[in-house]
Amino acid sequence: MKQIIIFLLLIIVGILGYNAYSKYKRFNPPGSTYQAPANIDLNYYDQEVVADYHQAVAKVNGHVAQMWSFHSIDVRAPKKDNEATKAAVATYEELMAKLKGLEAKLQESARLKEAGMNNVQIEAKEMGLDTAKASLKSKKEMLLGWLETAPADFEFGVGSEGPLVYELQGILIKMGYQMEHDGIYQLATTNAVESFERKNGFYADGRMDPLTAYALLAN
């Protein structure tokens, strides 16, 4: 009697295990779901593209699972050639084409960042613009933000030195003014600032102040 009970229990366990396996197999098509590769830029300048990419991955995986679960069609390696299979595979290929297009854009952005470019330069490159000018623009935007929050930092003259002097010298040099690009506010820098102030209708004393700095950065 005991052996019969054990035998029946084994049969029940086997049936439950088979049902669980069948259910798993039904809702999990052969092979793993599509996984985003590691070499993509998730900090891409246009976050809508990143969101579209994640959505594209979800759509591909959803379609693969749905076709397998409800129609027993493995769209990645179809074994039949009927109309239903062809339609399912065509949809899969369309979804994958969109996914791969977005993925290629994010992979290229990651490659460019490894080469030293930033989001502003990458956006400029994609738009066919001068990446060097784009980099300068991003610096100007950063300095404008600094000027807005701490205008007193932009009051200096002969003898002053530091990274802020260096950056403003760089902008003046790109505008055609001659001076050493060394971060030290010397006579050449004074003359350049004085000339810039005169051209823009400011009191021309050769000293940097918030008004002169704003005109320089907004130029």
mmCIF file with all atom_site columns, N, CA, C and O in Angstrom, residues 56-94:
data_model
loop_
_atom_site.group_PDB
_atom_site.id
_atom_site.type_symbol
_atom_site.label_atom_id
_atom_site.label_alt_id
_atom_site.label_comp_id
_atom_site.label_asym_id
_atom_site.label_entity_id
_atom_site.label_seq_id
_atom_site.pdbx_PDB_ins_code
_atom_site.Cartn_x
_atom_site.Cartn_y
_atom_site.Cartn_z
_atom_site.occupancy
_atom_site.B_iso_or_equiv
_atom_site.pdbx_formal_charge
_atom_site.auth_seq_id
_atom_site.auth_comp_id
_atom_site.auth_asym_id
_atom_site.auth_atom_id
_atom_site.pdbx_PDB_model_num
ATOM 1   N N  . ALA A 1 56 ? 11.803 50.102 -28.665 1.00 0.00 ? 56 ALA A N  1
ATOM 2   C CA . ALA A 1 56 ? 12.003 49.197 -29.802 1.00 0.00 ? 56 ALA A CA 1
ATOM 3   C C  . ALA A 1 56 ? 12.421 47.809 -29.320 1.00 0.00 ? 56 ALA A C  1
ATOM 4   O O  . ALA A 1 56 ? 11.953 46.787 -29.849 1.00 0.00 ? 56 ALA A O  1
ATOM 5   N N  . VAL A 1 57 ? 13.304 47.749 -28.312 1.00 0.00 ? 57 VAL A N  1
ATOM 6   C CA . VAL A 1 57 ? 13.722 46.463 -27.745 1.00 0.00 ? 57 VAL A CA 1
ATOM 7   C C  . VAL A 1 57 ? 12.515 45.748 -27.134 1.00 0.00 ? 57 VAL A C  1
ATOM 8   O O  . VAL A 1 57 ? 12.324 44.538 -27.336 1.00 0.00 ? 57 VAL A O  1
ATOM 9   N N  . ALA A 1 58 ? 11.684 46.493 -26.404 1.00 0.00 ? 58 ALA A N  1
ATOM 10  C CA . ALA A 1 58 ? 10.501 45.903 -25.776 1.00 0.00 ? 58 ALA A CA 1
ATOM 11  C C  . ALA A 1 58 ? 9.531  45.380 -26.827 1.00 0.00 ? 58 ALA A C  1
ATOM 12  O O  . ALA A 1 58 ? 8.922  44.296 -26.653 1.00 0.00 ? 58 ALA A O  1
ATOM 13  N N  . LYS A 1 59 ? 9.374  46.108 -27.923 1.00 0.00 ? 59 LYS A N  1
ATOM 14  C CA . LYS A 1 59 ? 8.459  45.678 -28.989 1.00 0.00 ? 59 LYS A CA 1
ATOM 15  C C  . LYS A 1 59 ? 8.956  44.399 -29.664 1.00 0.00 ? 59 LYS A C  1
ATOM 16  O O  . LYS A 1 59 ? 8.170  43.499 -29.961 1.00 0.00 ? 59 LYS A O  1
ATOM 17  N N  . VAL A 1 60 ? 10.263 44.343 -29.908 1.00 0.00 ? 60 VAL A N  1
ATOM 18  C CA . VAL A 1 60 ? 10.831 43.126 -30.523 1.00 0.00 ? 60 VAL A CA 1
ATOM 19  C C  . VAL A 1 60 ? 10.612 41.923 -29.619 1.00 0.00 ? 60 VAL A C  1
ATOM 20  O O  . VAL A 1 60 ? 10.125 40.873 -30.058 1.00 0.00 ? 60 VAL A O  1
ATOM 21  N N  . ASN A 1 61 ? 10.962 42.063 -28.354 1.00 0.00 ? 61 ASN A N  1
ATOM 22  C CA . ASN A 1 61 ? 10.804 40.951 -27.415 1.00 0.00 ? 61 ASN A CA 1
ATOM 23  C C  . ASN A 1 61 ? 9.335  40.580 -27.228 1.00 0.00 ? 61 ASN A C  1
ATOM 24  O O  . ASN A 1 61 ? 9.000  39.395 -27.101 1.00 0.00 ? 61 ASN A O  1
ATOM 25  N N  . GLY A 1 62 ? 8.473  41.585 -27.213 1.00 0.00 ? 62 GLY A N  1
ATOM 26  C CA . GLY A 1 62 ? 7.040  41.317 -27.072 1.00 0.00 ? 62 GLY A CA 1
ATOM 27  C C  . GLY A 1 62 ? 6.497  40.554 -28.262 1.00 0.00 ? 62 GLY A C  1
ATOM 28  O O  . GLY A 1 62 ? 5.701  39.621 -28.100 1.00 0.00 ? 62 GLY A O  1
ATOM 29  N N  . HIS A 1 63 ? 6.905  40.944 -29.471 1.00 0.00 ? 63 HIS A N  1
ATOM 30  C CA . HIS A 1 63 ? 6.448  40.261 -30.680 1.00 0.00 ? 63 HIS A CA 1
ATOM 31  C C  . HIS A 1 63 ? 6.949  38.824 -30.726 1.00 0.00 ? 63 HIS A C  1
ATOM 32  O O  . HIS A 1 63 ? 6.184  37.896 -31.050 1.00 0.00 ? 63 HIS A O  1
ATOM 33  N N  . VAL A 1 64 ? 8.220  38.639 -30.389 1.00 0.00 ? 64 VAL A N  1
ATOM 34  C CA . VAL A 1 64 ? 8.796  37.284 -30.378 1.00 0.00 ? 64 VAL A CA 1
ATOM 35  C C  . VAL A 1 64 ? 8.028  36.389 -29.405 1.00 0.00 ? 64 VAL A C  1
ATOM 36  O O  . VAL A 1 64 ? 7.656  35.261 -29.734 1.00 0.00 ? 64 VAL A O  1
ATOM 37  N N  . ALA A 1 65 ? 7.779  36.890 -28.198 1.00 0.00 ? 65 ALA A N  1
ATOM 38  C CA . ALA A 1 65 ? 7.075  36.108 -27.175 1.00 0.00 ? 65 ALA A CA 1
ATOM 39  C C  . ALA A 1 65 ? 5.631  35.825 -27.583 1.00 0.00 ? 65 ALA A C  1
ATOM 40  O O  . ALA A 1 65 ? 5.129  34.711 -27.395 1.00 0.00 ? 65 ALA A O  1
ATOM 41  N N  . GLN A 1 66 ? 4.968  36.827 -28.142 1.00 0.00 ? 66 GLN A N  1
ATOM 42  C CA . GLN A 1 66 ? 3.563  36.659 -28.529 1.00 0.00 ? 66 GLN A CA 1
ATOM 43  C C  . GLN A 1 66 ? 3.415  35.628 -29.641 1.00 0.00 ? 66 GLN A C  1
ATOM 44  O O  . GLN A 1 66 ? 2.521  34.757 -29.587 1.00 0.00 ? 66 GLN A O  1
ATOM 45  N N  . MET A 1 67 ? 4.250  35.714 -30.650 1.00 0.00 ? 67 MET A N  1
ATOM 46  C CA . MET A 1 67 ? 4.162  34.765 -31.769 1.00 0.00 ? 67 MET A CA 1
ATOM 47  C C  . MET A 1 67 ? 4.442  33.335 -31.310 1.00 0.00 ? 67 MET A C  1
ATOM 48  O O  . MET A 1 67 ? 3.804  32.386 -31.776 1.00 0.00 ? 67 MET A O  1
ATOM 49  N N  . TRP A 1 68 ? 5.376  33.201 -30.371 1.00 0.00 ? 68 TRP A N  1
ATOM 50  C CA . TRP A 1 68 ? 5.687  31.864 -29.865 1.00 0.00 ? 68 TRP A CA 1
ATOM 51  C C  . TRP A 1 68 ? 4.592  31.339 -28.940 1.00 0.00 ? 68 TRP A C  1
ATOM 52  O O  . TRP A 1 68 ? 4.164  30.192 -29.049 1.00 0.00 ? 68 TRP A O  1
ATOM 53  N N  . SER A 1 69 ? 4.125  32.174 -28.040 1.00 0.00 ? 69 SER A N  1
ATOM 54  C CA . SER A 1 69 ? 3.162  31.747 -27.021 1.00 0.00 ? 69 SER A CA 1
ATOM 55  C C  . SER A 1 69 ? 1.807  31.378 -27.612 1.00 0.00 ? 69 SER A C  1
ATOM 56  O O  . SER A 1 69 ? 1.198  30.381 -27.219 1.00 0.00 ? 69 SER A O  1
ATOM 57  N N  . PHE A 1 70 ? 1.342  32.185 -28.550 1.00 0.00 ? 70 PHE A N  1
ATOM 58  C CA . PHE A 1 70 ? -0.019 31.990 -29.059 1.00 0.00 ? 70 PHE A CA 1
ATOM 59  C C  . PHE A 1 70 ? -0.099 31.314 -30.423 1.00 0.00 ? 70 PHE A C  1
ATOM 60  O O  . PHE A 1 70 ? -1.155 30.826 -30.822 1.00 0.00 ? 70 PHE A O  1
ATOM 61  N N  . HIS A 1 71 ? 1.025  31.294 -31.156 1.00 0.00 ? 71 HIS A N  1
ATOM 62  C CA . HIS A 1 71 ? 0.983  30.721 -32.507 1.00 0.00 ? 71 HIS A CA 1
ATOM 63  C C  . HIS A 1 71 ? 2.084  29.692 -32.759 1.00 0.00 ? 71 HIS A C  1
ATOM 64  O O  . HIS A 1 71 ? 2.166  29.142 -33.860 1.00 0.00 ? 71 HIS A O  1
ATOM 65  N N  . SER A 1 72 ? 2.944  29.474 -31.760 1.00 0.00 ? 72 SER A N  1
ATOM 66  C CA . SER A 1 72 ? 4.070  28.518 -31.886 1.00 0.00 ? 72 SER A CA 1
ATOM 67  C C  . SER A 1 72 ? 4.966  28.848 -33.074 1.00 0.00 ? 72 SER A C  1
ATOM 68  O O  . SER A 1 72 ? 5.473  27.953 -33.755 1.00 0.00 ? 72 SER A O  1
ATOM 69  N N  . ILE A 1 73 ? 5.134  30.137 -33.318 1.00 0.00 ? 73 ILE A N  1
ATOM 70  C CA . ILE A 1 73 ? 5.995  30.579 -34.415 1.00 0.00 ? 73 ILE A CA 1
ATOM 71  C C  . ILE A 1 73 ? 7.256  31.211 -33.826 1.00 0.00 ? 73 ILE A C  1
ATOM 72  O O  . ILE A 1 73 ? 7.180  32.180 -33.073 1.00 0.00 ? 73 ILE A O  1
ATOM 73  N N  . ASP A 1 74 ? 8.392  30.639 -34.162 1.00 0.00 ? 74 ASP A N  1
ATOM 74  C CA . ASP A 1 74 ? 9.669  31.235 -33.757 1.00 0.00 ? 74 ASP A CA 1
ATOM 75  C C  . ASP A 1 74 ? 10.120 32.130 -34.906 1.00 0.00 ? 74 ASP A C  1
ATOM 76  O O  . ASP A 1 74 ? 10.693 31.662 -35.887 1.00 0.00 ? 74 ASP A O  1
ATOM 77  N N  . VAL A 1 75 ? 9.859  33.431 -34.781 1.00 0.00 ? 75 VAL A N  1
ATOM 78  C CA . VAL A 1 75 ? 10.123 34.351 -35.897 1.00 0.00 ? 75 VAL A CA 1
ATOM 79  C C  . VAL A 1 75 ? 11.616 34.487 -36.204 1.00 0.00 ? 75 VAL A C  1
ATOM 80  O O  . VAL A 1 75 ? 11.989 34.943 -37.285 1.00 0.00 ? 75 VAL A O  1
ATOM 81  N N  . ARG A 1 76 ? 12.477 34.106 -35.262 1.00 0.00 ? 76 ARG A N  1
ATOM 82  C CA . ARG A 1 76 ? 13.917 34.227 -35.488 1.00 0.00 ? 76 ARG A CA 1
ATOM 83  C C  . ARG A 1 76 ? 14.470 33.043 -36.263 1.00 0.00 ? 76 ARG A C  1
ATOM 84  O O  . ARG A 1 76 ? 15.505 33.153 -36.912 1.00 0.00 ? 76 ARG A O  1
ATOM 85  N N  . ALA A 1 77 ? 13.790 31.912 -36.188 1.00 0.00 ? 77 ALA A N  1
ATOM 86  C CA . ALA A 1 77 ? 14.208 30.719 -36.934 1.00 0.00 ? 77 ALA A CA 1
ATOM 87  C C  . ALA A 1 77 ? 12.961 29.935 -37.319 1.00 0.00 ? 77 ALA A C  1
ATOM 88  O O  . ALA A 1 77 ? 12.693 28.856 -36.791 1.00 0.00 ? 77 ALA A O  1
ATOM 89  N N  . PRO A 1 78 ? 12.150 30.490 -38.218 1.00 0.00 ? 78 PRO A N  1
ATOM 90  C CA . PRO A 1 78 ? 10.871 29.849 -38.580 1.00 0.00 ? 78 PRO A CA 1
ATOM 91  C C  . PRO A 1 78 ? 11.073 28.486 -39.241 1.00 0.00 ? 78 PRO A C  1
ATOM 92  O O  . PRO A 1 78 ? 11.986 28.302 -40.044 1.00 0.00 ? 78 PRO A O  1
ATOM 93  N N  . LYS A 1 79 ? 10.184 27.548 -38.871 1.00 0.00 ? 79 LYS A N  1
ATOM 94  C CA . LYS A 1 79 ? 10.266 26.192 -39.435 1.00 0.00 ? 79 LYS A CA 1
ATOM 95  C C  . LYS A 1 79 ? 9.179  25.935 -40.474 1.00 0.00 ? 79 LYS A C  1
ATOM 96  O O  . LYS A 1 79 ? 9.184  24.905 -41.134 1.00 0.00 ? 79 LYS A O  1
ATOM 97  N N  . LYS A 1 80 ? 8.224  26.894 -40.563 1.00 0.00 ? 80 LYS A N  1
ATOM 98  C CA . LYS A 1 80 ? 7.146  26.749 -41.539 1.00 0.00 ? 80 LYS A CA 1
ATOM 99  C C  . LYS A 1 80 ? 7.227  27.885 -42.551 1.00 0.00 ? 80 LYS A C  1
ATOM 100 O O  . LYS A 1 80 ? 7.915  28.880 -42.344 1.00 0.00 ? 80 LYS A O  1
ATOM 101 N N  . ASP A 1 81 ? 6.465  27.716 -43.641 1.00 0.00 ? 81 ASP A N  1
ATOM 102 C CA . ASP A 1 81 ? 6.500  28.710 -44.710 1.00 0.00 ? 81 ASP A CA 1
ATOM 103 C C  . ASP A 1 81 ? 5.090  29.164 -45.090 1.00 0.00 ? 81 ASP A C  1
ATOM 104 O O  . ASP A 1 81 ? 4.859  29.573 -46.221 1.00 0.00 ? 81 ASP A O  1
ATOM 105 N N  . ASN A 1 82 ? 4.171  29.089 -44.114 1.00 0.00 ? 82 ASN A N  1
ATOM 106 C CA . ASN A 1 82 ? 2.798  29.484 -44.416 1.00 0.00 ? 82 ASN A CA 1
ATOM 107 C C  . ASN A 1 82 ? 2.645  31.003 -44.307 1.00 0.00 ? 82 ASN A C  1
ATOM 108 O O  . ASN A 1 82 ? 3.559  31.716 -43.892 1.00 0.00 ? 82 ASN A O  1
ATOM 109 N N  . GLU A 1 83 ? 1.461  31.485 -44.654 1.00 0.00 ? 83 GLU A N  1
ATOM 110 C CA . GLU A 1 83 ? 1.228  32.924 -44.679 1.00 0.00 ? 83 GLU A CA 1
ATOM 111 C C  . GLU A 1 83 ? 1.350  33.569 -43.298 1.00 0.00 ? 83 GLU A C  1
ATOM 112 O O  . GLU A 1 83 ? 1.867  34.680 -43.154 1.00 0.00 ? 83 GLU A O  1
ATOM 113 N N  . ALA A 1 84 ? 0.833  32.868 -42.280 1.00 0.00 ? 84 ALA A N  1
ATOM 114 C CA . ALA A 1 84 ? 0.887  33.409 -40.917 1.00 0.00 ? 84 ALA A CA 1
ATOM 115 C C  . ALA A 1 84 ? 2.333  33.584 -40.465 1.00 0.00 ? 84 ALA A C  1
ATOM 116 O O  . ALA A 1 84 ? 2.699  34.601 -39.862 1.00 0.00 ? 84 ALA A O  1
ATOM 117 N N  . THR A 1 85 ? 3.176  32.601 -40.787 1.00 0.00 ? 85 THR A N  1
ATOM 118 C CA . THR A 1 85 ? 4.586  32.678 -40.421 1.00 0.00 ? 85 THR A CA 1
ATOM 119 C C  . THR A 1 85 ? 5.288  33.799 -41.183 1.00 0.00 ? 85 THR A C  1
ATOM 120 O O  . THR A 1 85 ? 6.070  34.568 -40.611 1.00 0.00 ? 85 THR A O  1
ATOM 121 N N  . LYS A 1 86 ? 4.984  33.912 -42.483 1.00 0.00 ? 86 LYS A N  1
ATOM 122 C CA . LYS A 1 86 ? 5.602  34.974 -43.286 1.00 0.00 ? 86 LYS A CA 1
ATOM 123 C C  . LYS A 1 86 ? 5.248  36.358 -42.745 1.00 0.00 ? 86 LYS A C  1
ATOM 124 O O  . LYS A 1 86 ? 6.104  37.249 -42.674 1.00 0.00 ? 86 LYS A O  1
ATOM 125 N N  . ALA A 1 87 ? 3.983  36.536 -42.368 1.00 0.00 ? 87 ALA A N  1
ATOM 126 C CA . ALA A 1 87 ? 3.544  37.834 -41.843 1.00 0.00 ? 87 ALA A CA 1
ATOM 127 C C  . ALA A 1 87 ? 4.227  38.129 -40.515 1.00 0.00 ? 87 ALA A C  1
ATOM 128 O O  . ALA A 1 87 ? 4.662  39.266 -40.266 1.00 0.00 ? 87 ALA A O  1
ATOM 129 N N  . ALA A 1 88 ? 4.348  37.107 -39.654 1.00 0.00 ? 88 ALA A N  1
ATOM 130 C CA . ALA A 1 88 ? 4.988  37.290 -38.347 1.00 0.00 ? 88 ALA A CA 1
ATOM 131 C C  . ALA A 1 88 ? 6.465  37.624 -38.512 1.00 0.00 ? 88 ALA A C  1
ATOM 132 O O  . ALA A 1 88 ? 6.996  38.496 -37.811 1.00 0.00 ? 88 ALA A O  1
ATOM 133 N N  . VAL A 1 89 ? 7.132  36.953 -39.439 1.00 0.00 ? 89 VAL A N  1
ATOM 134 C CA . VAL A 1 89 ? 8.552  37.197 -39.690 1.00 0.00 ? 89 VAL A CA 1
ATOM 135 C C  . VAL A 1 89 ? 8.758  38.589 -40.289 1.00 0.00 ? 89 VAL A C  1
ATOM 136 O O  . VAL A 1 89 ? 9.714  39.305 -39.930 1.00 0.00 ? 89 VAL A O  1
ATOM 137 N N  . ALA A 1 90 ? 7.858  39.006 -41.196 1.00 0.00 ? 90 ALA A N  1
ATOM 138 C CA . ALA A 1 90 ? 7.971  40.332 -41.810 1.00 0.00 ? 90 ALA A CA 1
ATOM 139 C C  . ALA A 1 90 ? 7.852  41.432 -40.750 1.00 0.00 ? 90 ALA A C  1
ATOM 140 O O  . ALA A 1 90 ? 8.604  42.412 -40.772 1.00 0.00 ? 90 ALA A O  1
ATOM 141 N N  . THR A 1 91 ? 6.930  41.257 -39.807 1.00 0.00 ? 91 THR A N  1
ATOM 142 C CA . THR A 1 91 ? 6.777  42.236 -38.723 1.00 0.00 ? 91 THR A CA 1
ATOM 143 C C  . THR A 1 91 ? 8.026  42.261 -37.854 1.00 0.00 ? 91 THR A C  1
ATOM 144 O O  . THR A 1 91 ? 8.501  43.332 -37.452 1.00 0.00 ? 91 THR A O  1
ATOM 145 N N  . TYR A 1 92 ? 8.550  41.073 -37.574 1.00 0.00 ? 92 TYR A N  1
ATOM 146 C CA . TYR A 1 92 ? 9.778  40.972 -36.763 1.00 0.00 ? 92 TYR A CA 1
ATOM 147 C C  . TYR A 1 92 ? 10.938 41.701 -37.446 1.00 0.00 ? 92 TYR A C  1
ATOM 148 O O  . TYR A 1 92 ? 11.676 42.453 -36.800 1.00 0.00 ? 92 TYR A O  1
ATOM 149 N N  . GLU A 1 93 ? 11.097 41.489 -38.748 1.00 0.00 ? 93 GLU A N  1
ATOM 150 C CA . GLU A 1 93 ? 12.191 42.131 -39.482 1.00 0.00 ? 93 GLU A CA 1
ATOM 151 C C  . GLU A 1 93 ? 12.031 43.645 -39.501 1.00 0.00 ? 93 GLU A C  1
ATOM 152 O O  . GLU A 1 93 ? 13.018 44.393 -39.412 1.00 0.00 ? 93 GLU A O  1
ATOM 153 N N  . GLU A 1 94 ? 10.788 44.118 -39.604 1.00 0.00 ? 94 GLU A N  1
ATOM 154 C CA . GLU A 1 94 ? 10.527 45.561 -39.584 1.00 0.00 ? 94 GLU A CA 1
ATOM 155 C C  . GLU A 1 94 ? 10.883 46.162 -38.221 1.00 0.00 ? 94 GLU A C  1
ATOM 156 O O  . GLU A 1 94 ? 11.510 47.222 -38.146 1.00 0.00 ? 94 GLU A O  1
#
